[in-house]
Amino acid sequence: MKIAVDAMGGDYAPKEIVAGVEQARDRYPEVEFNLYGQLDQVKPLLQNEDRITLIQADEVIAMGDEPVRAIRRKKQSSIVLAAQDVRDGKADAFFSAGNTGAILAAGLLIIGRIKGIDRPGLTTVLPVLNQPNQDSFLMLDVGANADTKPFNLYQYAIMGKYYAETVMGVKNPRIGLLNNGTEADKGDLVHKAAHDALASIEDINFIGNVESRELLNGAADVVVSDGFSGNAVLKSTEGTALTMLKLIKSSIMDGGLSAKLGAAMLKSTFGKIQSQMDYSKHGGAVLIGVKAPVVKTHGSTKAPTVANTIGQIKTMLENHVVADVVTYFDEHSDEMIAAKEQLKQK
Amino acid sequence: MKIAVDAMGGDYAPKEIVAGVEQARDRYPEVEFNLYGQLDQVKPLLQNEDRITLIQADEVIAMGDEPVRAIRRKKQSSIVLAAQDVRDGKADAFFSAGNTGAILAAGLLIIGRIKGIDRPGLTTVLPVLNQPNQDSFLMLDVGANADTKPFNLYQYAIMGKYYAETVMGVKNPRIGLLNNGTEADKGDLVHKAAHDALASIEDINFIGNVESRELLNGAADVVVSDGFSGNAVLKSTEGTALTMLKLIKSSIMDGGLSAKLGAAMLKSTFGKIQSQMDYSKHGGAVLIGVKAPVVKTHGSTKAPTVANTIGQIKTMLENHVVADVVTYFDEHSDEMIAAKEQLKQK
């Protein structure tokens, strides 16, 4: 298998991306890489070129570039060249830590949607805390689409089931709909309609509505959300956790000798907590519903996260999650047409 | 001034509600109370009846009751009787820790909307951490309305400004729109239209879009949100903070002697952190846009929060926030009609 990696995306590119690719290359002997970037910068960083093909990209899509315009105009950028090679079968998956909008646009416009899927969704894996039998859950969509229809949520549920089963190894995953109350009649018009539509899918284990308050407690294995509030919940979860850790640190600093001593004695405990909160170990966010794995990580990504994400992509390829989704939507095309028609008014 | 208090609402009612009212009565000599409930339960709990008028309510609206139906059918409930007295001018404000939906329904259907306001919004005050010059911010709507239109967000911004100035004492508050990116063109159709509408209001200090990740860092003084994602963000902020505190506690318990000693040395530091996170000291959630203050607190409310919330209501009444909002919408009725017309298509 061959993975197309954008060497130029992210705050620490190309250095940390190149280092992460080499870590992954040494960890996974069966994986080959295409590495796209400005080779005068990339090449000196490489220890050796085993199983790594370097491909010159004259242009770079910056973090602030308008995504769709950048994809259309910067034809020689690392993102566009990598996505084109995936589309043309020269690589099996695409990874970047760069401009999120541009990565999504490259996935949608260059690699393309799976037949029968209206809107691909962006997934992320978040930690579950304080539970003996669950250490993470999948959430989608966390921001690929701002305007979401009930039919999109219906399709996210099916794609989420495949991802949780195939990549995360969760059997018959519990699927919940992110809503503002657990009762079946809660929510706005979109979520009311989506609740009933999800309840009608025979192939999934739908457990009803879940609230954002309970996500980190393991309310579901797969949380289906509209991209607008899914994105808001993801960011408020991250923001609250980071702000609290900062508050704890500054309170200890202001707390005199006793507090500093106490913190020193708790060092390994705090280390364990931080490692449980760190969801980058689960890899990156996946654009699911396109014809090949398209995976992005935070702009602040460093080498270990790059290597973990390559491992996640390897699992996706080995377990052919994309092929399974393609087959499902192919075999259920009549059902999809009927569901879409029925949900059209909503 | 007289405040109508539902003695029967909340997990610890009537005991903690009655105790909180007595604390507030002793703290605020100018405040009188009407206390509605089942008097055979309420009366034995009272130390003395100074400035407290007891009113028998034969029925109780339970936490699980369907709100609108409960308001219509349980005419002798403490919530309905209290709201009716506010409507009839026998009391100036309404407080309950009971069924949220029923409190909102009583505010809307019994006390009634201010003329010119399409949808009242539910506000809450949340803490700002790690900042020297800001200790809290106001967010609205956090769940009064699931289906929100740009015109509703436009009106929330104006009401939020009045609340922040009048009750929280923030001069010329910075008003942000909760959105999934800070750029002006971010969001779904509703938030794109709302951004432009808010930018057009001359009387407010609109600072543009804010992301949920930055709220606890003080991104704005007033965060305007649609009720669906505002509710989701509020609950994920609460949930993340609670789950992290639980994780810290259990990690310390599992961490051996050194961790337990360390925690003991950090006790006062942890106490300060918990007090900074505790936003019940700012009082309850206010339904703003109705003809009198309608305030609710968490079901888990105990006496100190009841007393703080009475203090918050007293400030609202003294600083006539409702009257100011009434005047504004009266004087700007032409502007409102024009804005509504213009935003209709969106």
XYZ file of C-alpha atoms in Angstrom:
692
model
C 0.000 0.000 0.000
C 1.098 3.530 -0.759
C 0.169 6.672 1.173
C 0.367 10.164 -0.330
C 1.658 12.595 2.301
C 1.625 16.388 2.074
C 5.017 17.355 3.509
C 4.198 21.089 3.550
C 1.049 21.192 5.730
C 1.027 22.195 9.396
C 2.815 24.590 11.726
C 5.909 22.367 11.983
C 6.105 21.340 8.327
C 8.085 20.022 6.660
C 10.386 18.985 9.564
C 7.915 17.131 11.809
C 5.992 15.636 8.893
C 9.154 14.187 7.382
C 10.301 12.852 10.765
C 6.871 11.263 11.347
C 6.878 9.623 7.935
C 10.289 8.109 8.652
C 9.064 6.824 12.032
C 6.073 5.237 10.306
C 8.244 3.828 7.516
C 10.440 2.111 10.102
C 7.393 0.873 12.080
C 5.309 -0.470 9.145
C 7.488 -2.406 6.646
C 4.567 -2.933 4.243
C 3.823 0.760 3.723
C 5.273 2.923 0.944
C 5.055 6.696 0.718
C 4.799 9.481 -1.812
C 5.999 12.668 -0.174
C 4.913 15.939 -1.853
C 6.646 19.233 -1.176
C 9.382 21.704 -1.957
C 12.235 19.279 -2.295
C 14.973 21.775 -1.539
C 13.453 21.932 1.961
C 12.270 18.333 2.277
C 15.265 16.388 0.999
C 17.856 17.635 3.519
C 15.531 16.539 6.367
C 15.314 12.902 5.231
C 17.537 10.310 6.906
C 17.088 7.939 3.961
C 14.714 7.516 1.031
C 13.800 3.836 1.532
C 10.183 3.323 0.412
C 9.746 7.097 0.106
C 9.245 8.662 -3.330
C 9.839 12.402 -3.376
C 7.596 14.506 -5.610
C 8.287 18.182 -6.235
C 5.384 20.585 -5.573
C 6.199 24.121 -6.625
C 3.311 25.725 -4.723
C 2.126 25.660 -1.112
C -1.464 26.183 0.082
C -1.165 28.366 3.182
C -3.318 28.037 6.311
C -5.155 31.272 5.485
C -5.889 30.532 1.807
C -9.542 30.334 0.727
C -9.917 26.538 0.276
C -11.851 26.032 -2.944
C -10.042 28.831 -4.738
C -6.669 27.476 -3.579
C -7.497 23.974 -4.883
C -8.547 25.407 -8.250
C -5.635 27.795 -8.713
C -2.622 26.188 -7.049
C -2.434 23.195 -9.377
C 1.196 22.584 -8.434
C 0.578 22.560 -4.671
C 1.400 19.515 -2.558
C -2.277 19.050 -1.604
C -3.537 19.072 -5.203
C -0.755 16.834 -6.551
C -1.208 14.299 -3.726
C -4.992 14.179 -4.152
C -4.639 13.754 -7.933
C -2.321 10.790 -7.468
C -4.893 9.163 -5.153
C -7.629 9.813 -7.703
C -5.459 8.297 -10.450
C -4.671 5.162 -8.427
C -1.020 6.032 -7.945
C -1.544 6.128 -4.173
C -4.182 4.582 -1.885
C -4.791 7.309 0.718
C -4.067 10.993 1.380
C -2.718 12.575 4.558
C -2.089 16.235 5.419
C -1.790 18.452 8.511
C -2.450 21.568 6.416
C -5.380 23.875 5.646
C -8.485 21.908 6.699
C -10.810 23.475 4.178
C -8.374 22.790 1.337
C -7.954 19.138 2.405
C -11.750 18.678 2.479
C -12.096 20.432 -0.874
C -9.360 18.226 -2.388
C -11.149 15.151 -1.037
C -14.507 16.217 -2.434
C -13.489 17.824 -5.712
C -10.450 15.789 -6.738
C -10.805 12.334 -5.137
C -14.602 12.489 -5.253
C -17.631 11.193 -3.388
C -18.638 7.545 -3.192
C -21.649 6.934 -5.435
C -24.900 7.322 -3.486
C -23.444 9.447 -0.691
C -24.821 12.988 -0.605
C -22.321 14.555 1.759
C -19.126 13.036 3.112
C -18.653 13.721 6.832
C -15.582 14.541 8.892
C -15.000 12.119 11.785
C -12.891 12.444 14.876
C -12.143 10.061 17.727
C -12.464 11.485 21.258
C -11.542 9.903 24.584
C -13.977 8.306 27.008
C -12.879 8.854 30.614
C -13.571 7.011 33.874
C -15.133 3.968 32.137
C -13.702 0.462 32.411
C -14.994 -0.875 29.080
C -14.691 2.012 26.642
C -11.747 4.293 25.935
C -12.954 6.309 22.953
C -15.871 7.176 20.708
C -16.298 8.346 17.136
C -18.070 11.592 16.269
C -19.200 12.712 12.814
C -19.767 15.192 11.203
C -17.462 17.617 13.039
C -17.407 20.266 10.366
C -17.348 19.112 6.749
C -20.848 20.554 6.261
C -22.359 23.545 8.028
C -25.866 23.117 6.570
C -27.003 19.598 7.383
C -30.193 17.827 6.346
C -31.801 14.811 8.055
C -30.754 12.626 5.114
C -27.094 13.555 5.702
C -27.384 12.481 9.358
C -28.992 9.234 8.183
C -25.979 8.501 5.986
C -23.463 9.548 8.661
C -24.947 6.901 10.957
C -24.277 4.145 8.420
C -20.763 5.340 7.602
C -19.997 5.756 11.316
C -21.051 2.181 11.982
C -18.625 0.882 9.330
C -15.771 2.998 10.619
C -16.288 1.991 14.269
C -16.503 -1.681 13.355
C -13.734 -1.837 10.820
C -11.132 0.584 12.148
C -11.902 0.809 15.885
C -12.925 -2.836 16.306
C -16.222 -2.081 18.086
C -18.800 -4.803 17.482
C -22.341 -3.601 16.788
C -21.508 -0.045 17.887
C -24.101 1.943 19.844
C -25.071 4.876 17.635
C -26.472 8.030 19.234
C -27.763 11.267 17.720
C -26.336 14.434 19.296
C -29.378 16.389 20.410
C -30.422 18.844 23.119
C -32.248 16.261 25.200
C -32.501 12.489 25.338
C -36.248 12.202 24.689
C -37.249 11.133 21.156
C -39.124 14.380 20.405
C -36.275 16.761 21.321
C -34.448 19.133 19.023
C -35.063 21.344 16.051
C -36.919 20.168 12.956
C -33.771 18.628 11.424
C -32.957 16.526 14.481
C -36.537 15.450 15.086
C -36.714 14.120 11.532
C -33.255 12.565 11.805
C -34.173 10.744 15.028
C -37.059 8.980 13.305
C -34.991 8.244 10.213
C -32.142 6.717 12.234
C -34.627 4.641 14.216
C -35.853 3.173 10.936
C -32.447 1.822 9.783
C -32.440 -1.907 10.441
C -28.692 -2.404 10.058
C -27.622 -0.131 12.905
C -27.823 -0.270 16.694
C -29.475 3.115 17.249
C -29.750 4.020 20.936
C -31.564 7.348 20.490
C -30.570 10.907 21.337
C -27.479 11.685 23.395
C -26.494 14.980 25.032
C -23.095 16.634 24.773
C -22.778 16.551 28.580
C -22.425 12.734 28.496
C -20.104 12.191 25.534
C -16.840 11.834 27.503
C -18.682 9.459 29.842
C -19.258 7.053 26.954
C -22.874 7.796 26.043
C -22.374 6.105 22.647
C -19.725 4.467 20.447
C -20.669 6.628 17.464
C -22.127 10.114 17.930
C -23.897 11.413 14.828
C -24.005 15.205 14.685
C -24.715 17.992 12.273
C -21.454 19.642 11.242
C -22.278 22.962 12.863
C -23.004 21.800 16.407
C -20.610 18.838 16.136
C -17.831 21.297 15.399
C -18.952 23.553 18.260
C -19.028 20.631 20.721
C -15.618 19.339 19.601
C -14.079 22.777 20.052
C -15.726 23.447 23.405
C -14.574 20.047 24.696
C -10.996 20.807 23.620
C -11.189 24.386 24.857
C -12.574 23.470 28.277
C -9.972 20.738 28.813
C -7.079 22.991 27.779
C -8.315 25.952 29.820
C -8.726 23.766 32.902
C -5.229 22.319 32.576
C -3.885 25.866 32.230
C -5.841 26.942 35.308
C -4.458 24.015 37.309
C -0.911 24.873 36.246
C -1.208 28.583 37.019
C -2.934 27.881 40.348
C -0.054 25.604 41.353
C 2.473 28.247 40.313
C 0.658 30.850 42.446
C 0.111 28.410 45.308
C 3.360 28.654 47.237
C 5.802 25.957 48.264
C 3.245 23.462 49.552
C 1.330 23.514 46.264
C 4.532 23.095 44.237
C 5.633 20.166 46.387
C 2.175 18.619 46.082
C 2.292 18.994 42.310
C 5.705 17.343 42.182
C 4.287 14.365 44.082
C 1.381 14.213 41.620
C 3.595 14.405 38.549
C 3.016 10.847 37.351
C -0.711 11.143 38.089
C -0.959 14.338 36.027
C 1.029 12.613 33.279
C -1.503 9.770 33.148
C -4.387 12.249 33.011
C -2.813 14.182 30.149
C -2.193 10.966 28.247
C -5.839 9.909 28.682
C -7.039 13.280 27.387
C -4.676 13.207 24.402
C -6.755 11.952 21.536
C -4.075 12.435 18.892
C -2.957 8.892 19.757
C -6.087 7.731 17.933
C -4.845 9.439 14.764
C -6.427 12.140 12.676
C -9.832 13.244 11.444
C -11.107 11.216 8.497
C -13.244 12.532 5.653
C -15.519 9.556 5.222
C -17.700 9.123 2.150
C -14.997 9.815 -0.439
C -13.363 7.173 -2.655
C -10.163 6.808 -0.589
C -9.069 7.589 2.959
C -8.504 11.342 3.352
C -7.061 12.102 6.767
C -6.104 15.371 8.410
C -4.522 16.247 11.738
C -4.234 19.476 13.743
C -1.943 22.184 12.394
C 0.175 21.707 15.526
C 0.946 18.082 14.618
C 4.376 16.699 15.457
C 6.149 13.541 14.329
C 4.577 10.994 16.757
C 1.060 11.999 15.692
C 2.067 11.723 12.033
C 3.316 8.177 12.664
C 0.158 7.209 14.617
C -2.018 8.614 11.864
C -0.156 6.579 9.247
C -0.928 3.532 11.421
C -4.619 4.495 11.430
C -4.615 4.859 7.625
C -2.903 1.466 7.312
C -5.726 -0.091 9.369
C -8.328 1.614 7.184
C -6.674 0.245 4.044
C -6.121 -3.273 5.417
C -9.703 -3.515 6.607
C -11.049 -1.923 3.407
C -13.489 0.400 5.177
C -13.927 2.461 1.994
C -14.680 -0.613 -0.108
C -17.243 -1.805 2.474
C -18.989 1.559 2.439
C -19.000 1.555 -1.365
C -20.569 -1.912 -1.395
C -23.200 -0.987 1.201
C -24.366 2.114 -0.642
C -24.314 0.236 -3.917
C -26.451 -2.600 -2.547
C -28.833 -0.212 -0.771
C -29.256 2.360 -3.513
C -33.039 1.886 -3.710
C -33.335 2.359 0.043
C -31.248 5.530 -0.168
C -33.399 6.989 -2.924
C -36.541 6.223 -0.927
C -35.118 7.661 2.316
C -33.948 10.799 0.561
C -37.328 11.295 -1.045
C -39.104 10.763 2.259
C -36.831 13.164 4.125
C -36.870 15.779 1.403
C -39.583 17.898 2.925
C -37.788 18.025 6.281
C -39.941 44.618 45.503
C -41.564 41.225 45.716
C -40.240 37.966 44.231
C -42.489 34.966 43.510
C -40.626 31.772 44.418
C -41.647 28.227 43.492
C -40.919 26.273 46.686
C -41.562 22.882 45.026
C -39.059 22.925 42.130
C -35.715 21.103 42.179
C -34.223 17.911 43.539
C -33.906 19.313 47.079
C -37.249 21.133 47.215
C -38.843 22.356 49.326
C -36.130 22.198 52.003
C -33.223 23.915 50.225
C -35.457 26.434 48.461
C -37.031 27.514 51.739
C -33.616 27.740 53.433
C -32.276 29.808 50.518
C -35.217 32.198 50.624
C -34.645 32.755 54.341
C -30.937 33.424 53.718
C -31.874 35.956 51.024
C -34.539 37.529 53.239
C -31.953 38.080 55.981
C -29.392 39.387 53.467
C -31.657 41.784 51.518
C -33.938 43.787 53.861
C -35.776 45.450 50.973
C -36.973 42.221 49.341
C -40.326 40.528 50.055
C -41.327 37.047 48.943
C -44.348 35.072 47.858
C -43.614 31.403 48.419
C -45.793 28.916 46.470
C -46.074 25.267 47.465
C -47.701 22.562 49.464
C -47.887 24.364 52.762
C -48.059 21.256 54.932
C -44.503 20.585 53.697
C -43.269 24.159 53.387
C -44.482 25.709 56.642
C -42.643 23.390 59.057
C -39.351 24.227 57.294
C -39.634 27.997 57.815
C -37.767 29.599 60.715
C -40.020 32.653 60.571
C -42.457 34.252 58.141
C -41.051 37.808 58.144
C -41.557 39.305 54.672
C -42.613 35.866 53.358
C -46.193 35.304 52.230
C -47.135 31.634 51.929
C -49.455 30.628 49.096
C -50.944 27.154 48.879
C -50.432 25.299 45.554
C -52.324 22.013 45.443
C -50.447 20.638 42.433
C -46.784 20.080 41.587
C -45.283 20.026 38.085
C -42.776 17.170 38.111
C -39.379 17.177 36.363
C -40.642 14.688 33.769
C -43.960 16.404 32.927
C -44.490 17.581 29.340
C -44.063 21.363 29.811
C -46.830 23.020 27.804
C -49.405 20.420 28.777
C -48.423 20.739 32.441
C -48.830 24.544 32.335
C -52.253 24.194 30.711
C -53.579 21.446 32.957
C -52.019 21.956 36.378
C -53.633 25.321 37.061
C -53.073 24.935 40.807
C -49.353 24.192 40.514
C -46.773 26.402 42.192
C -45.278 27.373 38.801
C -48.598 28.459 37.293
C -49.784 30.339 40.395
C -46.463 32.162 40.778
C -46.352 33.153 37.094
C -49.954 34.380 37.237
C -49.167 36.616 40.195
C -46.257 38.125 38.270
C -48.495 38.668 35.255
C -51.115 40.335 37.494
C -48.591 42.662 39.116
C -48.780 40.967 42.527
C -45.076 40.103 42.289
C -42.199 41.556 40.258
C -40.197 38.479 39.260
C -40.428 34.678 39.162
C -37.865 32.141 40.364
C -37.890 28.328 40.209
C -35.419 25.437 40.221
C -38.026 23.102 38.700
C -38.887 21.697 35.263
C -37.029 23.955 32.789
C -39.524 23.533 29.983
C -42.430 24.371 32.273
C -40.668 27.485 33.602
C -40.005 28.684 30.040
C -43.598 27.889 29.030
C -44.938 29.785 32.054
C -42.749 32.759 31.157
C -43.872 32.754 27.532
C -47.523 31.822 27.883
C -48.477 33.369 31.239
C -46.143 36.327 31.805
C -45.801 36.982 28.084
C -43.331 38.401 25.587
C -42.256 42.031 25.451
C -43.883 43.773 22.499
C -41.658 43.604 19.413
C -39.594 40.610 20.564
C -40.087 37.524 18.419
C -38.461 34.945 20.679
C -37.238 35.409 24.236
C -33.851 33.776 24.832
C -32.420 31.886 27.781
C -29.200 33.368 29.141
C -26.545 31.893 31.351
C -23.381 33.324 32.849
C -20.219 31.213 32.494
C -16.776 31.737 34.023
C -13.764 33.193 32.230
C -10.542 31.609 33.460
C -6.910 32.736 33.485
C -7.738 36.345 32.536
C -6.913 39.310 34.762
C -9.686 41.642 33.556
C -12.714 39.402 32.961
C -14.242 36.791 35.232
C -17.401 35.827 33.348
C -19.376 36.139 30.134
C -23.028 35.959 29.163
C -24.320 33.455 26.634
C -27.764 33.434 24.997
C -29.783 31.579 23.762
C -28.820 28.363 25.559
C -31.985 26.460 24.793
C -35.243 28.401 24.835
C -35.562 27.857 21.057
C -34.283 24.926 19.030
C -35.154 26.419 15.620
C -33.465 29.800 15.405
C -33.682 32.400 12.641
C -31.179 35.191 11.920
C -33.699 37.739 13.205
C -33.799 35.953 16.582
C -30.001 36.175 16.851
C -30.239 39.875 15.951
C -32.618 40.459 18.861
C -30.568 38.303 21.281
C -27.589 40.588 20.631
C -29.553 43.657 21.710
C -31.048 41.985 24.790
C -27.638 40.559 25.721
C -26.101 44.009 25.580
C -28.706 45.370 28.019
C -28.273 42.456 30.414
C -24.460 42.662 30.423
C -24.521 46.427 30.992
C -27.310 46.593 33.505
C -26.878 43.434 35.572
C -23.218 42.493 35.088
C -21.900 46.068 34.979
C -19.921 45.622 31.738
C -19.582 48.887 29.823
C -20.060 48.652 26.056
C -19.856 44.835 26.134
C -18.038 43.027 23.313
C -20.671 40.970 21.517
C -19.608 37.886 19.552
C -21.586 35.439 17.426
C -20.930 31.766 18.204
C -19.863 30.290 14.883
C -17.615 27.534 13.527
C -14.805 29.876 12.539
C -13.860 33.498 13.173
C -13.918 34.700 9.550
C -16.979 36.738 8.546
C -18.145 34.225 5.918
C -18.138 31.151 8.207
C -21.109 29.082 9.238
C -24.385 27.801 7.896
C -26.879 30.041 6.109
C -28.456 31.190 9.394
C -25.161 32.291 10.931
C -23.882 33.925 7.743
C -27.029 36.051 7.603
C -26.878 36.744 11.340
C -23.267 37.905 11.128
C -24.167 40.580 8.607
C -27.290 41.579 10.530
C -25.360 41.969 13.809
C -22.677 43.976 12.042
C -25.383 46.404 10.924
C -26.661 47.248 14.441
C -25.226 50.658 15.365
C -25.988 50.416 19.087
C -23.846 47.358 19.835
C -20.127 46.652 19.965
C -20.093 43.645 17.621
C -16.674 41.982 17.447
C -17.573 39.298 14.876
C -17.643 35.520 15.092
C -16.229 33.642 18.077
C -15.457 29.925 18.374
C -16.502 27.716 21.272
C -12.842 26.833 21.918
C -12.154 30.405 23.111
C -15.205 31.138 25.261
C -13.660 30.329 28.672
C -10.645 32.411 27.625
C -12.856 35.491 27.391
C -13.434 35.752 23.641
C -16.426 38.054 24.247
C -18.562 39.573 27.006
C -21.786 38.430 25.350
C -21.886 35.303 23.176
C -24.936 35.179 20.912
C -25.849 31.625 19.927
C -28.684 29.699 18.376
C -30.468 27.704 21.077
C -29.482 24.330 19.644
C -25.713 24.746 19.488
C -25.676 27.126 22.475
C -27.265 24.376 24.520
C -24.819 21.814 23.152
C -21.808 24.015 23.954
C -23.069 24.794 27.460
C -23.559 21.094 28.179
C -20.226 20.027 26.707
C -18.416 22.707 28.715
C -20.100 21.477 31.916
C -19.611 17.835 30.992
C -15.926 18.200 30.141
C -15.177 20.127 33.338
C -17.040 17.618 35.529
C -15.510 14.587 33.813
C -12.014 16.029 34.168
C -12.496 16.759 37.871
C -13.741 13.190 38.312
C -10.718 11.850 36.409
C -8.353 13.881 38.588
C -10.034 12.566 41.742
C -10.004 8.931 40.660
C -6.409 9.180 39.400
C -5.341 10.511 42.795
C -7.225 7.702 44.546
C -5.463 5.125 42.343
C -2.104 6.908 42.609
C -0.740 5.528 45.851
C 0.504 7.320 48.942
C 2.615 9.913 47.139
C -0.336 11.042 45.026
C -2.620 11.241 48.080
C -0.062 13.293 50.004
C 0.422 15.541 46.990
C -3.334 16.044 46.708
C -3.535 16.936 50.396
C -0.882 19.605 49.871
C -2.850 20.954 46.901
C -6.155 21.031 48.761
C -6.507 24.804 48.928
C -5.348 25.130 45.312
C -8.011 22.645 44.178
C -10.569 24.525 46.266
C -9.749 27.783 44.473
C -10.027 26.043 41.092
C -13.412 24.570 41.942
C -14.666 27.947 43.123
C -13.526 29.596 39.864
C -15.343 26.927 37.832
C -18.528 27.243 39.885
C -20.756 29.543 37.921
C -23.765 29.148 40.214
C -22.316 32.076 42.178
C -23.440 34.252 39.250
C -27.040 33.134 39.836
C -29.439 31.374 37.506
C -30.419 31.315 33.860
C -32.680 34.200 32.848
C -35.438 34.065 30.245
C -34.921 37.475 28.697
C -37.525 39.071 26.440
C -40.541 38.473 28.698
C -42.327 41.176 30.719
C -40.664 40.370 34.065
C -37.522 38.558 35.239
C -38.031 34.779 34.947
C -35.070 32.953 36.438
C -34.286 29.249 36.742
C -31.458 27.323 38.347
C -30.248 23.732 38.029
C -32.415 21.003 39.529
C -29.567 20.286 41.948
C -29.796 23.788 43.459
C -29.126 24.192 47.167
C -29.769 27.104 49.529
C -26.665 29.245 48.784
C -27.451 29.269 45.049
C -31.065 30.197 45.802
C -29.866 33.153 47.878
C -27.348 34.256 45.195
C -30.034 34.028 42.542
C -32.375 36.210 44.604
C -29.527 38.738 44.728
C -29.240 38.560 40.932
C -33.003 39.135 40.556
C -32.817 42.086 42.959
C -30.102 43.630 40.736
C -32.254 43.054 37.649
C -35.212 44.784 39.334
C -33.210 47.687 40.784
C -31.533 48.367 37.455
C -34.798 47.898 35.537
C -33.275 45.765 32.778
C -36.731 44.667 31.613
C -38.011 48.246 31.417
C -34.928 49.277 29.429
C -35.451 46.450 26.960
C -39.141 47.364 26.634
C -38.203 50.986 25.901
C -35.560 50.028 23.361
C -37.852 47.770 21.373
C -40.632 50.332 21.578
C -38.419 53.136 20.264
C -36.893 50.933 17.563
C -40.030 49.234 16.325
C -39.627 50.534 12.756
C -36.056 49.244 12.669
C -37.237 45.852 13.939
C -39.923 45.569 11.281
C -37.388 46.460 8.591
C -34.763 44.020 9.892
C -37.297 41.222 10.148
C -38.500 41.858 6.623
C -34.947 41.951 5.292
C -33.950 38.745 7.103
C -37.145 36.918 6.210
C -35.730 35.103 3.218
C -32.741 33.828 5.195
